[in-house]
Short mmCIF file of C-alpha atoms in Angstrom, two decimals:
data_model
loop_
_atom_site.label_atom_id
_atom_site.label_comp_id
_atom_site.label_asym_id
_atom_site.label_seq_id
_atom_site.Cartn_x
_atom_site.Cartn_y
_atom_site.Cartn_z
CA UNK L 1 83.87 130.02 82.34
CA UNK L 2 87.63 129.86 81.02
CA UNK L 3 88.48 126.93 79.01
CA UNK L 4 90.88 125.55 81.52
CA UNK L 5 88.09 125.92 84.35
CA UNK L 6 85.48 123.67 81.73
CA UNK L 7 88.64 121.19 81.25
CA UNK L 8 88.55 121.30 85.00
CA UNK L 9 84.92 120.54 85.72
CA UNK L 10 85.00 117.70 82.78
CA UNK L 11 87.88 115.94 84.39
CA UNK L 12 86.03 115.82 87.41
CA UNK L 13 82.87 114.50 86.40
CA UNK L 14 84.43 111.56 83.92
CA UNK L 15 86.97 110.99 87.21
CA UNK L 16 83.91 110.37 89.62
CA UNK L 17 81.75 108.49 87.01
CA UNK L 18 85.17 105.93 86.53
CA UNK L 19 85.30 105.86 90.41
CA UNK L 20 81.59 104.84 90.33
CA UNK L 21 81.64 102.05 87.95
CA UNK L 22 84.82 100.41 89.21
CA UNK L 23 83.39 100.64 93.01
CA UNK L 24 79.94 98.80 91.64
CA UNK L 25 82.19 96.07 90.21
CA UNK L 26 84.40 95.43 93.00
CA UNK L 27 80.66 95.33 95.25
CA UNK L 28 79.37 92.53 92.66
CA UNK L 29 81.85 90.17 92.55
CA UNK L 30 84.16 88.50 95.66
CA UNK L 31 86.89 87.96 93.63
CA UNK L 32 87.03 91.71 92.37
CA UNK L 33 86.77 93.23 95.16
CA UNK L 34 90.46 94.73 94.84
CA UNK L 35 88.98 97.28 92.36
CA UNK L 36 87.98 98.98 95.02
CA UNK L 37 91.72 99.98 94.97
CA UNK L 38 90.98 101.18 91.64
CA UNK L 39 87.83 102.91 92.55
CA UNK L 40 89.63 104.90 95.54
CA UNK L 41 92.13 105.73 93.09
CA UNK L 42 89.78 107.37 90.55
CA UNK L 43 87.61 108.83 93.44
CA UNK L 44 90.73 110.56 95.26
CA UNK L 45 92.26 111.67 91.67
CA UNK L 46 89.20 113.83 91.62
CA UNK L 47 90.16 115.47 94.44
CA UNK L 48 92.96 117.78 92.57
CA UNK L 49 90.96 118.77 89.48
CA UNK L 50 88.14 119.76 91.84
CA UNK L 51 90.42 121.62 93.85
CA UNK L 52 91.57 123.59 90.82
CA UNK L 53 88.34 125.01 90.82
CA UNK L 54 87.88 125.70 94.49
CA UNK L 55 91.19 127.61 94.35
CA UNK L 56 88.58 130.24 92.33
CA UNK L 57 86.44 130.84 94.23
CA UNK L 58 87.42 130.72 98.44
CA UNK L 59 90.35 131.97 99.83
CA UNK L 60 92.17 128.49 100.98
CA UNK L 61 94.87 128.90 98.57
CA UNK L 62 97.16 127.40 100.42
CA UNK L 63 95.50 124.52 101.59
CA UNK L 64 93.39 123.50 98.46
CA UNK L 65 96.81 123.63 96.40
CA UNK L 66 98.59 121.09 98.91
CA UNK L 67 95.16 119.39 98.89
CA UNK L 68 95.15 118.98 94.92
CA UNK L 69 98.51 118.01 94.47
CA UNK L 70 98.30 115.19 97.48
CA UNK L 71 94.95 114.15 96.08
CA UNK L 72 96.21 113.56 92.52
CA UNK L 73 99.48 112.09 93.73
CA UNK L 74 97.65 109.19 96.09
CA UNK L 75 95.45 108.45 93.33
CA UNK L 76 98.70 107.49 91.31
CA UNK L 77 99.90 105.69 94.07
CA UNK L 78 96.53 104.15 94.50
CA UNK L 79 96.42 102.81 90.94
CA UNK L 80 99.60 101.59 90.96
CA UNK L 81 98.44 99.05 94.11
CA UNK L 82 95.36 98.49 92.17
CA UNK L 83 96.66 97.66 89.24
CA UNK L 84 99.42 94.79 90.77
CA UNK L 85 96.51 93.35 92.67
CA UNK L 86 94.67 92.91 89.57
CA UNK L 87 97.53 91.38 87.58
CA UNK L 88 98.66 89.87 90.51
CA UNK L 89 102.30 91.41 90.26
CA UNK L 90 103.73 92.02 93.67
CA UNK L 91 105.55 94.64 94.19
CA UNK L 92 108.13 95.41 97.52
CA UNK L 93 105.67 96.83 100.32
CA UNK L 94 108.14 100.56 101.06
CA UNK L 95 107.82 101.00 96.96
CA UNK L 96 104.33 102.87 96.99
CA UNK L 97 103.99 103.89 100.70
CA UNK L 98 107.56 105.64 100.37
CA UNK L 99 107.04 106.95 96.29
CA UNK L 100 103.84 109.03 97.92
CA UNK L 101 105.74 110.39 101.33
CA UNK L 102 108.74 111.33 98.85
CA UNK L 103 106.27 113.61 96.59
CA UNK L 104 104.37 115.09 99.45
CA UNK L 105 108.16 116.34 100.22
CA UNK L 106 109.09 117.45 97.24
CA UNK L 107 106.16 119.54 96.92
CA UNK L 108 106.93 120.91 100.52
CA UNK L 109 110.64 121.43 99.17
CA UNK L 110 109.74 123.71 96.25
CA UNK L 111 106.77 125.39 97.89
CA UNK L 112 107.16 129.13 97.17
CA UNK L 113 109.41 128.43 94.49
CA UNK L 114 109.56 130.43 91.00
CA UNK L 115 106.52 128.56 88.85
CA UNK L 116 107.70 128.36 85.26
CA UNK L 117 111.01 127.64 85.45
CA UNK L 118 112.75 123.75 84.96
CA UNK L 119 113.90 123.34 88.71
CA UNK L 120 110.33 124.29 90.09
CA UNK L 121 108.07 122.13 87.02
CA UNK L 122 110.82 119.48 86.60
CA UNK L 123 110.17 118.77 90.42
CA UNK L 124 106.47 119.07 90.68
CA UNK L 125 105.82 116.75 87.90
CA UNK L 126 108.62 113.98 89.03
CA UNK L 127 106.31 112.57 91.98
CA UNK L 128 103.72 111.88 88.99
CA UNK L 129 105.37 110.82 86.15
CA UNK L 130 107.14 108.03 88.76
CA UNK L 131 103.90 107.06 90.01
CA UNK L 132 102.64 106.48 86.38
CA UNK L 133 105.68 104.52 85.17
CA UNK L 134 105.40 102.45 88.41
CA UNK L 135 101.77 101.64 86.90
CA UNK L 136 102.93 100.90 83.14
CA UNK L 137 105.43 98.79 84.00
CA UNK L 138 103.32 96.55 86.10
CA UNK L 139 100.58 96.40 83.16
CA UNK L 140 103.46 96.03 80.26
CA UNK L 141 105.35 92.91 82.60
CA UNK L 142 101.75 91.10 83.33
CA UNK L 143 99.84 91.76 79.87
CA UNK L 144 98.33 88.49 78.92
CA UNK L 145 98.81 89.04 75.16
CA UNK L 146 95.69 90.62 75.12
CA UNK L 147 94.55 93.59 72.68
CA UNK L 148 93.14 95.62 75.29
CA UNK L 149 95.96 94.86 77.99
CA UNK L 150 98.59 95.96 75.61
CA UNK L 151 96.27 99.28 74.70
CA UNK L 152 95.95 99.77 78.40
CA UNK L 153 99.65 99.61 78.94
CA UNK L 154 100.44 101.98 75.72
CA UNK L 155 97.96 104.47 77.68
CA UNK L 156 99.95 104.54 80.86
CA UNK L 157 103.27 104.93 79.05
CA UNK L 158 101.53 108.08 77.11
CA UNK L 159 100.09 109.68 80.78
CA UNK L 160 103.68 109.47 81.92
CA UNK L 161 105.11 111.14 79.01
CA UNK L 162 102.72 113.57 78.81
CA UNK L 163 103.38 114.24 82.36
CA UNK L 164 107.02 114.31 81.16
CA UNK L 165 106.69 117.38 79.22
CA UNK L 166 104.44 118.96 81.24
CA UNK L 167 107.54 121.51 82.92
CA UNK L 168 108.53 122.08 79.38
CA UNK L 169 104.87 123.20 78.19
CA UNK L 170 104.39 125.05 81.44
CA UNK L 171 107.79 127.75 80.24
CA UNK L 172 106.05 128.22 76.60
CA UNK L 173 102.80 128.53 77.71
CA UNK L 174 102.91 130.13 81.41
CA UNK L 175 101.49 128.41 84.16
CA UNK L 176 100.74 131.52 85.50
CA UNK L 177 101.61 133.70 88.61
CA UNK L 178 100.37 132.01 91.31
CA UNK L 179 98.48 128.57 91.97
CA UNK L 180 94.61 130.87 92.00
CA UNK L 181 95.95 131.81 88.39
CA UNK L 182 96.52 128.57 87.24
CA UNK L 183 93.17 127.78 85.89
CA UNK L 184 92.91 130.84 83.55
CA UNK L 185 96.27 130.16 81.62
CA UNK L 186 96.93 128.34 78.44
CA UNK L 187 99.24 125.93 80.24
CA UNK L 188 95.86 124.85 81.98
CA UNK L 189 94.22 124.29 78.72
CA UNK L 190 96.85 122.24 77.36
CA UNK L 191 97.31 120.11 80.84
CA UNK L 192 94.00 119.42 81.73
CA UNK L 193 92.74 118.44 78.28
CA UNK L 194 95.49 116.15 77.78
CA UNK L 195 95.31 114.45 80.66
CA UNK L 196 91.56 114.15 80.73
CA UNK L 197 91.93 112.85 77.15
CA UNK L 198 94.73 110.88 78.04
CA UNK L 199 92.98 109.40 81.49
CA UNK L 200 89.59 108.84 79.74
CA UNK L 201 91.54 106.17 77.55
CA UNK L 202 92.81 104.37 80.03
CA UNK L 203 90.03 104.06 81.86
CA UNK L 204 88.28 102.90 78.85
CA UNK L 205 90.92 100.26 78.39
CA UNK L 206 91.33 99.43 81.73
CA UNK L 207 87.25 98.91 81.71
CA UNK L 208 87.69 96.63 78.83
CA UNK L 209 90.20 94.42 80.11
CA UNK L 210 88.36 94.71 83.94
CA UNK L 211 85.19 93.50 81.82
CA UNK L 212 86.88 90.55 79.77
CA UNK L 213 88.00 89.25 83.12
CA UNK L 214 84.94 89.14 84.67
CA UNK L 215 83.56 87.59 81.71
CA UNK L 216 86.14 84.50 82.03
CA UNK L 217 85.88 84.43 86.01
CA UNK L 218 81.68 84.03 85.65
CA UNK L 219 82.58 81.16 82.83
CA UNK L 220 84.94 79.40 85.30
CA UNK L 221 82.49 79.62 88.13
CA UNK L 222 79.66 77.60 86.24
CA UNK L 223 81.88 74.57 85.42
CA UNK L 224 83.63 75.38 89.12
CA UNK L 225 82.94 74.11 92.62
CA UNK L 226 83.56 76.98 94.93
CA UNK L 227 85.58 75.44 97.92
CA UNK L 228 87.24 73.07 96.73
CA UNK L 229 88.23 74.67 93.08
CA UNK L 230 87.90 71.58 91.26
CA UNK L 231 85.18 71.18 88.05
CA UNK L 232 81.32 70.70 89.26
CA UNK L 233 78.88 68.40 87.53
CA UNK L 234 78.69 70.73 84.65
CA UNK L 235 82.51 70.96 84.30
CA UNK L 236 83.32 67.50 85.21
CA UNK L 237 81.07 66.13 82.19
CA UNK L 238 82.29 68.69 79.55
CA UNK L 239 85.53 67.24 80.87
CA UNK L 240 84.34 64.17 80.28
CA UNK L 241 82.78 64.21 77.40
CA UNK L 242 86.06 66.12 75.60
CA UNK L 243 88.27 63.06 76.74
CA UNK L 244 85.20 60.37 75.14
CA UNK L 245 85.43 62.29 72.03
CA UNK L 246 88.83 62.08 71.27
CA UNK L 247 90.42 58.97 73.47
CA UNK L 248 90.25 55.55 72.91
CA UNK L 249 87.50 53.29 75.26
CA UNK L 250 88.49 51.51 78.49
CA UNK L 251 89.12 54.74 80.51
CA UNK L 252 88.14 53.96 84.01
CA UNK L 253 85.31 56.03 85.74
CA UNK L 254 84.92 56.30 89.60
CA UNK L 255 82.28 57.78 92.02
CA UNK L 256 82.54 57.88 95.66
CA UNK L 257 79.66 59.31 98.23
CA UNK L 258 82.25 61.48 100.49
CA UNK L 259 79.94 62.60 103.16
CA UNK L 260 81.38 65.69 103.58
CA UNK L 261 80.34 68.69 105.72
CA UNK L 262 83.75 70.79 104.30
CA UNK L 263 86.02 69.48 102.02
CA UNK L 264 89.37 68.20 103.59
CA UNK L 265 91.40 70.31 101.41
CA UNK L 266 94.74 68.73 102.26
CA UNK L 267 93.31 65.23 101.80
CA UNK L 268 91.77 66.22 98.01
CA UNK L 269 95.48 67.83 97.05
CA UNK L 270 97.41 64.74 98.22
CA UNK L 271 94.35 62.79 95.68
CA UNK L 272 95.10 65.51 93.16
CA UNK L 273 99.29 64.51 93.26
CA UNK L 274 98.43 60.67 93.02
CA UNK L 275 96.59 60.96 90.06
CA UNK L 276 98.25 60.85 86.47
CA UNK L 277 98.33 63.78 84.49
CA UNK L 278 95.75 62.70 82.06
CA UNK L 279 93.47 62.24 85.20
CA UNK L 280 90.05 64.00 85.94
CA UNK L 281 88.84 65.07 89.27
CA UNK L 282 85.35 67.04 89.86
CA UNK L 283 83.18 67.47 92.86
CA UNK L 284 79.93 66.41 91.41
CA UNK L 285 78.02 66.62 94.46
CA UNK L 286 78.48 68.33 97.80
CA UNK L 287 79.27 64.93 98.89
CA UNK L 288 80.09 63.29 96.16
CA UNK L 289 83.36 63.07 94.14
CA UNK L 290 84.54 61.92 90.48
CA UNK L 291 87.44 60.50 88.75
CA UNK L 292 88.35 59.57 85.39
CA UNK L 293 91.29 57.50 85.52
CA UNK L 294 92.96 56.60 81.74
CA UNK L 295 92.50 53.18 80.85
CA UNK L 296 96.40 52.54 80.58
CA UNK L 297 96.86 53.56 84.14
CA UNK L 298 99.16 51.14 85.75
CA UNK L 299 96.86 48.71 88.14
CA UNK L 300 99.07 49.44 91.51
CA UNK L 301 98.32 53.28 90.89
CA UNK L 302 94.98 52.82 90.70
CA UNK L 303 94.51 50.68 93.42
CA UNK L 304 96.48 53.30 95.70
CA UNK L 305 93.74 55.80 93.87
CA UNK L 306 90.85 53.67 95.24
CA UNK L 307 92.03 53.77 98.91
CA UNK L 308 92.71 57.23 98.96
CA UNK L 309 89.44 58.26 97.29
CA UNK L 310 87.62 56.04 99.83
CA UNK L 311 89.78 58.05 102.93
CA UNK L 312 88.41 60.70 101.78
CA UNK L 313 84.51 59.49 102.63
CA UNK L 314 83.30 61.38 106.52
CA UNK L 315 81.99 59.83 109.19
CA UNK L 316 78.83 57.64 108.53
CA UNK L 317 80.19 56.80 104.80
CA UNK L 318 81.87 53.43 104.02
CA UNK L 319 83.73 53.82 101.58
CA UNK L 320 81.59 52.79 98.28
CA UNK L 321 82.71 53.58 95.10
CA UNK L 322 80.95 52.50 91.68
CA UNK L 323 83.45 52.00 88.99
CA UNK L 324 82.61 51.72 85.31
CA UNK L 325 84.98 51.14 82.43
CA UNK L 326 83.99 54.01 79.33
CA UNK L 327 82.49 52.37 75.93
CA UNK L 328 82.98 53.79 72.99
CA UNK L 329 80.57 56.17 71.19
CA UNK L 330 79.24 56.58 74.74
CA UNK L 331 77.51 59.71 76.17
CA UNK L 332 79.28 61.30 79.15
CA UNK L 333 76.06 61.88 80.85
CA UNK L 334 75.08 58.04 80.00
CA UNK L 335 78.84 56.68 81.51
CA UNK L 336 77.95 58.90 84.74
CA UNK L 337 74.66 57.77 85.50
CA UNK L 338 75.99 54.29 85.00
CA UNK L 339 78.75 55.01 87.81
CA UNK L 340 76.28 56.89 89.63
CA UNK L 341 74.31 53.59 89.79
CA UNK L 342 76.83 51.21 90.51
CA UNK L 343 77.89 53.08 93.55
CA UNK L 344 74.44 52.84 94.76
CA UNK L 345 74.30 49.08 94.26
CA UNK L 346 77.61 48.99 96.08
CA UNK L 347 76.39 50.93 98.67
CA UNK L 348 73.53 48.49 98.90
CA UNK L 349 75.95 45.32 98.88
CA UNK L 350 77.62 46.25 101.84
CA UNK L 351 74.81 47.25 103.65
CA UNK L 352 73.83 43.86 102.75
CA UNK L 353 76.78 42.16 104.15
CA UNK L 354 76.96 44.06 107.74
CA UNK L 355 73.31 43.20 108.04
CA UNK L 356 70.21 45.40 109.52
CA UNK L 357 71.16 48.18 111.96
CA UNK L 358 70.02 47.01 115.43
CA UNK L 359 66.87 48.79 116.18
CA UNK L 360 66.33 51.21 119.41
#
């Protein structure tokens, strides 16, 4: 086997096992799931290395070297879209779509030309090294001052360069005769193990910084009530307990049994706008809500607070709220078990005062 054909068969095992981990990512989480973008575009890049090494050994020569260059060109692409989903850059809709019909047409445009000459590598290359810098840019723009984000984008600046020079090295080192030729020249050597070297870091990278978000996504969603996105019980008291530690007592503490069978999400953001800044909000309870109002909150606010907190409560719910002002040196769990109570005493009260439910 001739080194380029080993550089070959490398680049397509480390492409498939990066298609393979990505995929099983996007599968475990919801809110990953657009690395599946990333995963196609790993799984697809394999396509042109492995088609390097078909041209070897079967007599397609003309399909497998359309085949390699389209695979390797829509994995790219396919990056690129991954990537802007994942930093959550948006990009014009024609950009990608028309970047990948424009290098299936160049490569249409110069097919028969003379191989190792500028014109004919200049053009081959273009499609890529656009692709590429399409993909840095969104990474360099959206880096979130990050070690590994700023690696990541320093990776994807150094594919596209070395795709840059990649006509240059084909003239000194031959590229040879024809496509089937390709993998037993020195220009193969140099190309493949460059870019595999090159690739292999930015997939590291881009695993790194893939991994660090998941890590902060599974954080949030402990402290994080799924539906309606505001803090849980968990979140709510760290909350809580952060604003006991360093505020001054008399902050005002509210609990209200909603009722709820799905949150009325336009009803909790008009709640979210009344509240001051300084306010808490958490879902404590499927069907049961908390705010922390400051204690210098101005008594008309607040009372506007209490009505729209109780609007909130679904059918079969009156209303009831337990309120508790916050003592100092007090425990957050303490001050919400004392709330907790007095809306159940409240609850009781005005059971009391509409009187027994008639009986059947």
């Amino acid at each position: 086997m001739t080194g380029g054909l080993l550089a070959l068969a490398i680049n397509v095992v480390v492409s498939g096992l990066f298609a393979a981990v990505f995929l099983l990512i996007a599968r475990s989480h919801p809110a990953f799931r657009h690395l599946g973008w990333i995963a196609a575009a790993w799984g697809v890049g394999t396509g042109a290395p492995a088609a390097e090494v078909l041209l070897r050994v079967t007599p397609w020569t003309t399909v497998l070297s359309f085949t390699g260059y389209a695979c390797f060109s829509a994995g790219a692409h396919l990056l690129a879209h991954g990537l802007a989903r994942h930093y959550r850059r948006t990009l014009p809709r024609w950009l990608l779509p028309a970047s990948f019909a424009a290098s299936l047409i160049i490569r249409l445009a110069i097919w028969g030309g003379e191989r190792n000459t500028m014109p004919y590598e200049l053009y081959y290359q273009l499609p890529f090294v656009t692709a590429l810098a399409i993909s840095g840019v969104i990474v360099w723009h959206a880096r979130r001052r990050s070690v590994w984000d700023a690696i990541l984008a320093g990776c994807l600046w150094l594919f596209t360069l070395t795709f840059a020079s990649k006509p240059v090295a084909a003239i000194l080192l031959g590229s040879g005769a024809t496509a089937r030729d390709y993998a037993s020249s020195h220009y193969a050597i140099y190309s493949q193990a460059a870019s595999g070297l090159i690739a292999l870091g930015c997939g590291i990278a881009l695993m790194a910084v893939v991994i660090r978000d998941l890590r902060v996504r599974l954080k949030r969603d402990l402290v994080t009530d799924a539906p309606t996105g505001l803090p849980n019980r968990r979140g709510f008291l760290a909350g809580l307990q952060t604003r006991m530690d360093t505020a001054p007592a008399g902050d005002l503490l509210i609990v209200c049994e909603t009722g709820w069978q799905a949150a009325p999400h336009d009803r909790i953001t008009a709640l979210r706008r009344a509240l001051p800044p300084t306010a808490l909000l958490g879902r404590i309870d499927p069907q049961r809500l908390a705010v922390l109002l400051p204690g210098e909150t101005d008594p008309d606010r607040s009372a506007i607070v209490r009505g729209m907190i109780r609007d909130l409560s679904g059918a079969g719910h009156d209303g009831s709220l337990g309120e508790v002002r916050l003592a100092a040196g007090e425990d957050a769990a303490a001050a919400l078990a004392r709330a907790e109570g007095s809306l159940f005493l409240d609850a009781e009260l005005r059971k009391g005062r509409r009187g027994p439910s008639p009986q059947p």
